[in-house]
Tab-separated table of C-alpha atoms and ligand atoms in Angstrom:
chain	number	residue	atom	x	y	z
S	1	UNK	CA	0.000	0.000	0.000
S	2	UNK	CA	1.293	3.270	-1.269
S	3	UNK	CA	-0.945	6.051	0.325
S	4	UNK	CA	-0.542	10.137	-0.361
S	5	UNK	CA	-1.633	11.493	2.767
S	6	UNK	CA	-2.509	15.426	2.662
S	7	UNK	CA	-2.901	16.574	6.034
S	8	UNK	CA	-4.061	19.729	5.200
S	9	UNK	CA	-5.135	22.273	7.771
S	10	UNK	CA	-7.380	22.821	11.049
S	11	UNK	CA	-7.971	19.681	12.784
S	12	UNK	CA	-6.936	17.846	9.361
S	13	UNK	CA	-3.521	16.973	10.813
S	14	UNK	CA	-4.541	15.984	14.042
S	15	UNK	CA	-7.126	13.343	12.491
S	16	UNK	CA	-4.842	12.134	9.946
S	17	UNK	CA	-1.762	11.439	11.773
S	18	UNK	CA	-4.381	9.141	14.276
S	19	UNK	CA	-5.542	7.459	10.879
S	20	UNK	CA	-1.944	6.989	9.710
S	21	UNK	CA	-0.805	5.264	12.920
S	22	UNK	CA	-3.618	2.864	13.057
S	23	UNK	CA	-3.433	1.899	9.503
S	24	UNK	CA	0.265	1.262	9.973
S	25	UNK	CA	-0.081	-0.997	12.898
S	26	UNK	CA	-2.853	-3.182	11.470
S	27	UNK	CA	-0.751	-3.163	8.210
S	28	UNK	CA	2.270	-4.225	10.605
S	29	UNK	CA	0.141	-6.738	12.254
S	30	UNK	CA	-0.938	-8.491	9.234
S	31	UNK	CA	2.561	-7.897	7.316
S	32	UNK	CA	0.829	-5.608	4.989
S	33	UNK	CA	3.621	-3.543	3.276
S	34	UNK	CA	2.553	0.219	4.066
S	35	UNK	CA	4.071	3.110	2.970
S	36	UNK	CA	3.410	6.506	3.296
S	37	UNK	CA	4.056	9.908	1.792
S	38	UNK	CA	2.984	13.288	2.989
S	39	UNK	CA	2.500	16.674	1.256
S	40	UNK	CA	0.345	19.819	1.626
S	41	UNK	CA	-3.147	20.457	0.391
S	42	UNK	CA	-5.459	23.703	0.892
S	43	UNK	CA	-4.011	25.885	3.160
S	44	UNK	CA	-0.748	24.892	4.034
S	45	UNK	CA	0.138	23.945	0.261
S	46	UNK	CA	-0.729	27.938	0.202
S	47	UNK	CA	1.609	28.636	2.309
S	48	UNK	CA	4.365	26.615	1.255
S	49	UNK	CA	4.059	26.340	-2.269
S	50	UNK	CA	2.036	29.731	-2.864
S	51	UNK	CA	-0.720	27.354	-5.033
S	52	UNK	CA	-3.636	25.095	-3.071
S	53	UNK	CA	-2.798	22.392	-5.082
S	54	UNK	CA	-0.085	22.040	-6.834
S	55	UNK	CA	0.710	20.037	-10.105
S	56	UNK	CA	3.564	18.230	-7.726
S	57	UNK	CA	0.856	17.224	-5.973
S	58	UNK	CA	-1.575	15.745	-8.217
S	59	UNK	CA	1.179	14.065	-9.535
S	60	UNK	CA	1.943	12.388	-6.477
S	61	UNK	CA	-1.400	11.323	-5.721
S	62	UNK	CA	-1.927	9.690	-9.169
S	63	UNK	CA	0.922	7.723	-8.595
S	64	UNK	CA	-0.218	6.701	-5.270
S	65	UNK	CA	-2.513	3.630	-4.357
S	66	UNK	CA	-5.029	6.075	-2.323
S	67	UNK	CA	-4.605	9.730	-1.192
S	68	UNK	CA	-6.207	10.115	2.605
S	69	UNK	CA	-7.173	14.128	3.122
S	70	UNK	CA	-7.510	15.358	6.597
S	71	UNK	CA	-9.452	18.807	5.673
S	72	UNK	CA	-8.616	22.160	4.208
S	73	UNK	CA	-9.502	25.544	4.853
S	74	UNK	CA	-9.598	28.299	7.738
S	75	UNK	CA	-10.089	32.044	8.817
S	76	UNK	CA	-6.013	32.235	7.645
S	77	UNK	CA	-7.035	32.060	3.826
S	78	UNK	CA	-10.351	33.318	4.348
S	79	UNK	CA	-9.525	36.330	2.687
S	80	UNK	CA	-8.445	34.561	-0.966
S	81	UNK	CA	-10.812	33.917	-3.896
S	82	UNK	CA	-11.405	32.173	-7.024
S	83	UNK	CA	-8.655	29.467	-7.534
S	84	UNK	CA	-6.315	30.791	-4.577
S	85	UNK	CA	-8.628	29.529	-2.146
S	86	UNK	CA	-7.671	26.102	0.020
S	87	UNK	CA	-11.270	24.804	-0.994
S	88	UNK	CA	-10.199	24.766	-4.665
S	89	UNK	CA	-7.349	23.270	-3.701
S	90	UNK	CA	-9.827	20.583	-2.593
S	91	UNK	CA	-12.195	20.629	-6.135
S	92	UNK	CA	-8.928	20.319	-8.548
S	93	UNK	CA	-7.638	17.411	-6.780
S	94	UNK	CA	-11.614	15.689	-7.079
S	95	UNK	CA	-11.498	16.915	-10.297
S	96	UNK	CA	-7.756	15.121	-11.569
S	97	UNK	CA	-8.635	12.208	-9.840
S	98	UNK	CA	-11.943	11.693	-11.965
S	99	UNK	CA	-13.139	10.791	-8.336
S	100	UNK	CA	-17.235	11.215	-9.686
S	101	UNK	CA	-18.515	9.350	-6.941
S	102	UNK	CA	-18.619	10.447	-3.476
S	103	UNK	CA	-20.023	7.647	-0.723
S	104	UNK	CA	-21.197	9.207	2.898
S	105	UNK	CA	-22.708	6.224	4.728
S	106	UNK	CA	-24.739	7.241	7.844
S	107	UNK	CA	-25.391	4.358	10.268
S	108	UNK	CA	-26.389	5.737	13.782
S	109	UNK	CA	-25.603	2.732	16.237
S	110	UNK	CA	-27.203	2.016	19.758
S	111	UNK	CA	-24.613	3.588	21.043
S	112	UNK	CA	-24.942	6.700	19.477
S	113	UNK	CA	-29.256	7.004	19.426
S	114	UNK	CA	-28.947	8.901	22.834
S	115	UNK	CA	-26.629	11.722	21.406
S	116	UNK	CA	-28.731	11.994	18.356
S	117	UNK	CA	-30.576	15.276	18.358
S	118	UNK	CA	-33.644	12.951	16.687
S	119	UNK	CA	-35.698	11.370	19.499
S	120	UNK	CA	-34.349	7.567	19.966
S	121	UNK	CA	-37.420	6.461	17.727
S	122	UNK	CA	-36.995	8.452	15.684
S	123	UNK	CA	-33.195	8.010	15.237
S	124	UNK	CA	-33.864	3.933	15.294
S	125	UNK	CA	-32.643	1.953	12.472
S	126	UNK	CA	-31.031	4.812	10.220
S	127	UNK	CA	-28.625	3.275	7.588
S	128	UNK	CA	-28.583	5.050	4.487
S	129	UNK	CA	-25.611	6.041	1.863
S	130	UNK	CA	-25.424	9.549	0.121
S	131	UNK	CA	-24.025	8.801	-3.289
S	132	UNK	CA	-23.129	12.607	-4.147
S	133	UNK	CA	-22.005	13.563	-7.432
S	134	UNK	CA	-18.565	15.286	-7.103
S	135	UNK	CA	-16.964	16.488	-10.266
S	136	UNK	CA	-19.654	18.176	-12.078
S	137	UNK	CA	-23.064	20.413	-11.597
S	138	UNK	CA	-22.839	23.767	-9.739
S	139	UNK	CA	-19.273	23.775	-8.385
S	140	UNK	CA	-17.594	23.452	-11.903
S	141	UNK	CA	-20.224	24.348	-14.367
S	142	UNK	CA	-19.412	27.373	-16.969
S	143	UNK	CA	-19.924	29.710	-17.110
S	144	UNK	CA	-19.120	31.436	-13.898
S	145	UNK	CA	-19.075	35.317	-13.414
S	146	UNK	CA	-18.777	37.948	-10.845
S	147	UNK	CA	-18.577	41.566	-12.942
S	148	UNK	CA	-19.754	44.981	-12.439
S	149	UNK	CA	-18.745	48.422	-10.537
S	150	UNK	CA	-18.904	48.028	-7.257
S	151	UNK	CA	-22.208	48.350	-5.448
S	152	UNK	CA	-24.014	47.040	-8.965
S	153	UNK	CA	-22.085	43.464	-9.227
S	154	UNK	CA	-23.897	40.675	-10.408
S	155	UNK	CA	-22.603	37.467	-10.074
S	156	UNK	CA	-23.879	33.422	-11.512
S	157	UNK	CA	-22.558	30.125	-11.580
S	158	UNK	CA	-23.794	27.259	-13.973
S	159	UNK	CA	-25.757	24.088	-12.300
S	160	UNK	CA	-25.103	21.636	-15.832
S	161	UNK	CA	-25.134	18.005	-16.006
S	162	UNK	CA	-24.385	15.791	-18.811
S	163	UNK	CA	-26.209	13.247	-20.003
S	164	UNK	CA	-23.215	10.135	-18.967
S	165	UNK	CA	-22.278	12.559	-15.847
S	166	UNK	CA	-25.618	11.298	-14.460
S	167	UNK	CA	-26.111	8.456	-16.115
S	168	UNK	CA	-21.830	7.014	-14.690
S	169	UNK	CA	-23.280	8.514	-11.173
S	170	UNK	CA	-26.662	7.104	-10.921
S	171	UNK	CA	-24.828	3.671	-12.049
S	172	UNK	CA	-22.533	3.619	-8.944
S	173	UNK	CA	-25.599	4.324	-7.119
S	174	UNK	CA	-27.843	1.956	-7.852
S	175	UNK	CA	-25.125	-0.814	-8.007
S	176	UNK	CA	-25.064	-0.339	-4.043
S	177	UNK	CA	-28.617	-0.392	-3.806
S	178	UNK	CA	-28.359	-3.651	-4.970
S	179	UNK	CA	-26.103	-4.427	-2.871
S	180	UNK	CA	-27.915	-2.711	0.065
S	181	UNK	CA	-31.041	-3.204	1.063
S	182	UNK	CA	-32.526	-2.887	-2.728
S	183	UNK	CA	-34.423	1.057	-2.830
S	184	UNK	CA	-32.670	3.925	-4.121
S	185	UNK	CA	-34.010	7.531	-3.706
S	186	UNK	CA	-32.724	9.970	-6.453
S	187	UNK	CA	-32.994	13.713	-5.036
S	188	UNK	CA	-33.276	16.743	-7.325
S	189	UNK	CA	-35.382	19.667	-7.775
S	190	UNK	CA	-37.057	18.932	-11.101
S	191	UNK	CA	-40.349	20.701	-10.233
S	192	UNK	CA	-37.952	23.948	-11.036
S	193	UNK	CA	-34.582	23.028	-12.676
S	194	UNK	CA	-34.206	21.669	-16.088
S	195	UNK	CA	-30.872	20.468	-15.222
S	196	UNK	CA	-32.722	18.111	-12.792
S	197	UNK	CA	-35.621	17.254	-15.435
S	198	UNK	CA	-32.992	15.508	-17.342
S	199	UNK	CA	-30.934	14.371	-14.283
S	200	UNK	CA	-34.402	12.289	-13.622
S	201	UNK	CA	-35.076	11.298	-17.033
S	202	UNK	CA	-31.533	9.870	-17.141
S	203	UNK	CA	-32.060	8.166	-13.866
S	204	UNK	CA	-35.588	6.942	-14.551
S	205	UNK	CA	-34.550	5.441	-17.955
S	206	UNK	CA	-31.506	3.467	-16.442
S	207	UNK	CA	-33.087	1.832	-13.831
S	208	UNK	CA	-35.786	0.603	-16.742
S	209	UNK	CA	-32.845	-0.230	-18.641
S	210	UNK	CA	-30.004	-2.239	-16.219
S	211	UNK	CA	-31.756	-1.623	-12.534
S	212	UNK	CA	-35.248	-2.741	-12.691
S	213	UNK	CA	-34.880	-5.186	-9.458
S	214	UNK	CA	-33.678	-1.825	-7.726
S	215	UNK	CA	-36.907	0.029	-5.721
S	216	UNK	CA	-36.416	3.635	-7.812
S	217	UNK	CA	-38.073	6.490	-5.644
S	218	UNK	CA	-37.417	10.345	-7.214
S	219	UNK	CA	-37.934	13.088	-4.038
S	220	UNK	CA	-37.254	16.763	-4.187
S	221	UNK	CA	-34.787	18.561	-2.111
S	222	UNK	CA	-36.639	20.974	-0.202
S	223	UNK	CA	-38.705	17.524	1.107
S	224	UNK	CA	-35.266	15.299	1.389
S	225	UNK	CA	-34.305	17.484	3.854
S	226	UNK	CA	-37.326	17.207	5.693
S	227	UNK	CA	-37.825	13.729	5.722
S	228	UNK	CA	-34.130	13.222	7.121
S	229	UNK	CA	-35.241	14.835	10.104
S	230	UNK	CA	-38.176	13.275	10.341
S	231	UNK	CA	-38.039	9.750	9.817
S	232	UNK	CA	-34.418	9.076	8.269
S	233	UNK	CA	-34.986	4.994	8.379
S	234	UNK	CA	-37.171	5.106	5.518
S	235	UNK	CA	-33.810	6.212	2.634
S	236	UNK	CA	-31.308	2.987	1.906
S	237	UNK	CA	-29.535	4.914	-0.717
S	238	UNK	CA	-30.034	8.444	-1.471
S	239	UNK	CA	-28.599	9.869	-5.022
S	240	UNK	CA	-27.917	13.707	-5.924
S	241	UNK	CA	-25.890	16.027	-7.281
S	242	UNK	CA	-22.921	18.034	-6.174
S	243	UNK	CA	-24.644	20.812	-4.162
S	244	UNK	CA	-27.630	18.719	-3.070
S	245	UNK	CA	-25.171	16.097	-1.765
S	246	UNK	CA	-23.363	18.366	0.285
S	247	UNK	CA	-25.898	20.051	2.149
S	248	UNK	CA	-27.981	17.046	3.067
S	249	UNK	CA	-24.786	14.831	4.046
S	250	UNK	CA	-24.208	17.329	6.624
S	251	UNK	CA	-27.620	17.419	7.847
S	252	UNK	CA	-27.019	13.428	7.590
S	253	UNK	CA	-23.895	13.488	9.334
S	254	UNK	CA	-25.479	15.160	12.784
S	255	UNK	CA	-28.105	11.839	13.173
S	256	UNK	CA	-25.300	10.674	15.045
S	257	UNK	CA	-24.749	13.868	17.449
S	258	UNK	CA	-21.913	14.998	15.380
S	259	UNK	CA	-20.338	15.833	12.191
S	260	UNK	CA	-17.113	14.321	13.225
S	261	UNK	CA	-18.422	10.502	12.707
S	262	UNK	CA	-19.512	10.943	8.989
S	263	UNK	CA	-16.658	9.344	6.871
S	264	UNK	CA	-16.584	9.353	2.883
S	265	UNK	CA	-15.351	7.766	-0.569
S	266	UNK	CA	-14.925	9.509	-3.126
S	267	UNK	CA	-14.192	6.567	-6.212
S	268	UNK	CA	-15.003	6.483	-10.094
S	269	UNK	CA	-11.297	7.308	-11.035
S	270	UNK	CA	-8.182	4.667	-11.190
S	271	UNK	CA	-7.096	6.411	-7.243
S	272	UNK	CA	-9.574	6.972	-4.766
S	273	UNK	CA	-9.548	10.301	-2.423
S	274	UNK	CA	-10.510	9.243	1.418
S	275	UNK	CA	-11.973	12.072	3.671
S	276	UNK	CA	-13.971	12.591	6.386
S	277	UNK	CA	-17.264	15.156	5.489
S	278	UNK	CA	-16.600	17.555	8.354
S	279	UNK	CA	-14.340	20.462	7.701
S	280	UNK	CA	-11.128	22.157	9.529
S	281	UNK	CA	-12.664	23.273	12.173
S	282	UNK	CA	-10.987	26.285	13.406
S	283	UNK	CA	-12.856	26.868	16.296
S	284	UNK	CA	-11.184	23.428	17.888
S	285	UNK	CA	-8.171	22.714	16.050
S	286	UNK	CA	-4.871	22.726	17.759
S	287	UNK	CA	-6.745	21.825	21.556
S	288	UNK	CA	-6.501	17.686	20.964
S	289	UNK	CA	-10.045	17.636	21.150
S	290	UNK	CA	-11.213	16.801	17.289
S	291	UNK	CA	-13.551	13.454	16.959
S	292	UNK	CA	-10.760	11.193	14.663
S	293	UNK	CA	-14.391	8.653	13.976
S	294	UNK	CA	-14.817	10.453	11.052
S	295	UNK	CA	-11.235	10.308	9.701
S	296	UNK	CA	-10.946	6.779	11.114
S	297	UNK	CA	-13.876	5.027	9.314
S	298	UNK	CA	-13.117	6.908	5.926
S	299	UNK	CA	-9.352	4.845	6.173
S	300	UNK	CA	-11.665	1.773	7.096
S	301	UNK	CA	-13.115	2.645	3.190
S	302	UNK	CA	-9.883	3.267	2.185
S	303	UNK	CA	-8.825	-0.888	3.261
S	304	UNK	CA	-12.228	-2.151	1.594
S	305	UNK	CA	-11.721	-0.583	-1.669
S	306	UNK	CA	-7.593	-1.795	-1.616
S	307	UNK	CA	-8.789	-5.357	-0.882
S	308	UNK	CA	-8.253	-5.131	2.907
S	309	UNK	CA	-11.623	-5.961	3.887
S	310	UNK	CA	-9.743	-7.922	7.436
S	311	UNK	CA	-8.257	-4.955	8.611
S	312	UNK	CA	-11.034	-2.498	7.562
S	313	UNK	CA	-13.452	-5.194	9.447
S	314	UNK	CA	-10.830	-5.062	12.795
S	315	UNK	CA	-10.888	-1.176	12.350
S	316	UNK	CA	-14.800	-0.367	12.121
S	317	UNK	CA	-14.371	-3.113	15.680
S	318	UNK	CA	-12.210	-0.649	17.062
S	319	UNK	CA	-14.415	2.241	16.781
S	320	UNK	CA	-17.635	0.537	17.755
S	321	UNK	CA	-15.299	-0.662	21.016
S	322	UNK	CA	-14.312	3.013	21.979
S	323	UNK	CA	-18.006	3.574	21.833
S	324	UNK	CA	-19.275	0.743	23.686
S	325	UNK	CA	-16.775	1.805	26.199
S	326	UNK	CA	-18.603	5.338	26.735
S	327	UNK	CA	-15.515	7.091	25.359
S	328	UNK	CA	-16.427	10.723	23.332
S	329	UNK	CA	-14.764	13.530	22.125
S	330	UNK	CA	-16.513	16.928	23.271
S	331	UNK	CA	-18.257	17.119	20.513
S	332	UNK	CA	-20.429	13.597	22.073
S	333	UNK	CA	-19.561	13.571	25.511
S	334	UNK	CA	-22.541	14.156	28.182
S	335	UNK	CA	-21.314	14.883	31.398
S	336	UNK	CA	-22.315	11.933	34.207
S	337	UNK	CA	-23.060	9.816	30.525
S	338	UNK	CA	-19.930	9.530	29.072
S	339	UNK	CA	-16.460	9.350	29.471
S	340	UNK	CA	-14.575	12.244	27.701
S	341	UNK	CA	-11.399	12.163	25.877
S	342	UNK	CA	-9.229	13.396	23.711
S	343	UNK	CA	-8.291	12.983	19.795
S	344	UNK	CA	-5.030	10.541	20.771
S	345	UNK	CA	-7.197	8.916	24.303
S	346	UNK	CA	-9.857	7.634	21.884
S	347	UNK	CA	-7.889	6.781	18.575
S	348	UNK	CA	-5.352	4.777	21.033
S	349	UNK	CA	-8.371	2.935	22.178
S	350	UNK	CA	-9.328	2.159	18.707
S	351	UNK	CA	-5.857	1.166	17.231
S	352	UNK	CA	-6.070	-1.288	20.973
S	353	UNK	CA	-8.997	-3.080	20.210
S	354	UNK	CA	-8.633	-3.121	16.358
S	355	UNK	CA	-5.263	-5.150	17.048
S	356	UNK	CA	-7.283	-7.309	19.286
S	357	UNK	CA	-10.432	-7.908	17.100
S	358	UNK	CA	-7.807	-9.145	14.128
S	359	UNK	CA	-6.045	-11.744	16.738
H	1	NAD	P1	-16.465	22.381	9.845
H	1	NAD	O1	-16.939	21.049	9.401
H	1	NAD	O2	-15.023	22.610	9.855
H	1	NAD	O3	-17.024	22.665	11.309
H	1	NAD	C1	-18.417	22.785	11.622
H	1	NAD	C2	-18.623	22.534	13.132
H	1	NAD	O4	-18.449	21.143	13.404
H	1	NAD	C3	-17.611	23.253	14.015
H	1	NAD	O5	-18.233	23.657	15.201
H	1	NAD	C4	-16.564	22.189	14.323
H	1	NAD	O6	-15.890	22.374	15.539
H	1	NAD	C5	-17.397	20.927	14.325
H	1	NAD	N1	-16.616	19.762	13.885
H	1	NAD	C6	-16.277	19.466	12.606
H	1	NAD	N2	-15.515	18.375	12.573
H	1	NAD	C7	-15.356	17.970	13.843
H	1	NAD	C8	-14.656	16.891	14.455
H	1	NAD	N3	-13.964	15.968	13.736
H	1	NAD	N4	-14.697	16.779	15.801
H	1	NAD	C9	-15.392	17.659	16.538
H	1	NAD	N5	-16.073	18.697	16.022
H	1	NAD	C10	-16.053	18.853	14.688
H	1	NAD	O7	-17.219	23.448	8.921
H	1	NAD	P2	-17.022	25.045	8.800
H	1	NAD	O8	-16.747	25.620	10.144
H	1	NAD	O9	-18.156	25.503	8.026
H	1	NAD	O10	-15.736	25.214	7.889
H	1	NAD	C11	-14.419	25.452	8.363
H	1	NAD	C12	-13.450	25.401	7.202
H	1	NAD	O11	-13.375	24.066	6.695
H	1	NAD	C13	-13.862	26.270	5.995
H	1	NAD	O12	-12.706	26.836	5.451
H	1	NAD	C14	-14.510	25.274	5.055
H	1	NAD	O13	-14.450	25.667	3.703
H	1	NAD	C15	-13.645	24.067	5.289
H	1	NAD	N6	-14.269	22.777	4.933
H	1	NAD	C16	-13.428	21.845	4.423
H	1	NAD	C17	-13.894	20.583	4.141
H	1	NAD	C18	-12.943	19.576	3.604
H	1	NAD	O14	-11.753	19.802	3.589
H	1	NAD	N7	-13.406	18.423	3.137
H	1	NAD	C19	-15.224	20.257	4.423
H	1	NAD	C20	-16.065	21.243	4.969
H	1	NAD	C21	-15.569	22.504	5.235
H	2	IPM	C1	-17.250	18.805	1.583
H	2	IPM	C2	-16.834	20.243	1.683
H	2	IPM	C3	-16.306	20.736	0.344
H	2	IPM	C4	-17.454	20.645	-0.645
H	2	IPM	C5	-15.695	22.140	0.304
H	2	IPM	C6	-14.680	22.372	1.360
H	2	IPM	C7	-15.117	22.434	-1.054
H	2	IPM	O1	-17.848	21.036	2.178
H	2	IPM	O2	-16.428	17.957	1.222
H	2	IPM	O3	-18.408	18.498	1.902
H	2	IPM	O4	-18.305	21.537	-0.702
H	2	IPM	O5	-17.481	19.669	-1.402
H	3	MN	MN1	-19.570	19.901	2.889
């Protein structure tokens, strides 16, 4: 295993190096050969290389067996725009690695129902994936404008779709459906858009085509974000575009009681980009006190999809053992509930019992 890891900035470091550690001693364990090499991304890749991401860096990571991202961004770089800023940093390296497909699997276990901010009922049995587009709509359409004197701007982007951008995304989709429980829910807004009238005629004529033994269900936004917080046991898989996906994935991502659980996989290229969903987090970073879950369970991805499904099983054991144990970041601790700890308490805890559950 030859892994890019791009720490980035914020908590991103702090989560990473916990991920890196525990993937090298259940690599060790199992005489895996793991290697590692580290650059900048977003932020610090500003700083040191004056670019967010650099072509040295793309390079690297296409060379690479997987490239694990901690996060990018912060009030440093706030100030920056258009291709300068540490989030495009973020987009170009999605957009090199052809990484289309972005997985965000929410499972809220026992464990977790009394954090939820959902009522445990209401929280009970929640499993669902976001498959979120990631290289095309809103965030890269053209074209793209800000113009004008000053007080009289006017500004647009472009929310476009191809016919084979849906039609590759909606195929990774329903493929897990299939492999899930069997119903996918494809989420647009084509009571409005034309972009998503066609993103639903492409999705409605594949599923007659390849998918028919899939359960095909089409929902609008506005209600998809409702029903998440309402009754989230009722999606399996959930497919949408770019700016759909990321809004509702973090509305997702808090069923648990936190944003720092939600991992993701972003795939469809020949290298696949692992990061958690949650961002830098400036208001904590530097304290030791980030949730590494998140960070954590997208390396767990990051074995399954390099044929490592032992160690990714012995890692996802690890985490559900710090839970069971009552240990939380702040972000999930309850005073007289829980037993609080830090970023290294809880991912030491993991790598422990991850060693243990693989024997
Ligand atoms: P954020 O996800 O960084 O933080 C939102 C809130 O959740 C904060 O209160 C934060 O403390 C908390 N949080 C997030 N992750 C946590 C964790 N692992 N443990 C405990 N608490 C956690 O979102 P934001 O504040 O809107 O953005 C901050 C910066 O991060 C911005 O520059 C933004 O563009 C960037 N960002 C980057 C990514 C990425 O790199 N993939 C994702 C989202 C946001
Ligand atoms: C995410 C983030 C990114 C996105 C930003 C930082 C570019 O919010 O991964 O969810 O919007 O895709
Ligand atoms: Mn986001």
């Amino acid at each position: 295993m030859n892994i890019l890891v791009l720490p980035g900035d914020g908590i991103g470091p702090e989560v990473c190096y916990e991920a890196v550690e525990t993937l090298r001693q259940l690599c060790e364990a199992r005489g895996v050969p793991f290697e590692t090499q580290e650059d900048h991304a977003g932020g610090s890749a500003i700083d040191a290389y004056g670019d967010p991401m650099p072509d040295s860096v793309i390079e690297k990571a296409k060379a690479a067996d997987a490239v694990l991202l901690g996060a990018v961004g912060g009030p440093k770089w706030d100030d920056l725009t258009g291709a300068m800023r540490p989030e495009s940093g973020l987009l170009k390296i999605r957009k090199e690695l052809s990484v289309f497909a972005n997985l965000r699997p929410v499972a809220v276990p026992e464990t977790l129902a009394a954090a939820s901010p959902l009522r445990p009922e209401a929280i009970a049995g929640t499993d669902l994936l976001v498959v979120r587009e990631l290289t095309g709509g809103i965030y890269f359409g053209e074209p793209r404008e800000r113009s004008g004197e000053a007080g009289a701007e006017v500004a647009y982007n472009t929310m476009r779709y191809s016919t084979e951008e849906i039609e590759r995304v909606a195929r990774v989709a329903f493929t897990w459906a299939r492999r899930r429980g069997g119903r996918l829910c494809s989420v647009d807004k084509a009571n409005v858009l034309v972009v998503s009238q066609l993103w639903r005629d492409v999705v409605t004529k594949l599923h007659a085509e390849e998918f028919s033994d899939v359960e095909l269900s089409h929902m609008y936004v506005d209600n998809a974000a409702m029903q998440l917080v309402i009754r989230p046991s009722q999606f399996d898989v959930i497919l949408t575009g770019n700016l759909f996906g990321d809004i509702l994935s973090d509305a997702a991502a808090t069923l648990g009681g936190s944003l720092g659980l939600l991992p993701s996989a972003s795939l469809g290229g020949s290298v696949g980009l692992f990061e958690p969903v949650h961002g830098s987090a400036p208001d904590i970073a530097g304290q030791g006190l980030a949730n590494p879950i998140a960070m954590l369970l997208s390396s767990a991805m990051m074995l399954d999809e390099l044929e490592q499904p032992e160690l990714a099983t012995a890692l996802r054991a690890g985490v559900q053992s710090a839970l069971d144990a009552g240990l939380r970041t702040a972000d999930l601790h309850r005073e007289g509930q829980t037993t609080k700890a830090g970023t290294k308490e809880l991912s030491q805890h993991v790598r422990e019992a991850a060693l243990k559950a693989l024997g």
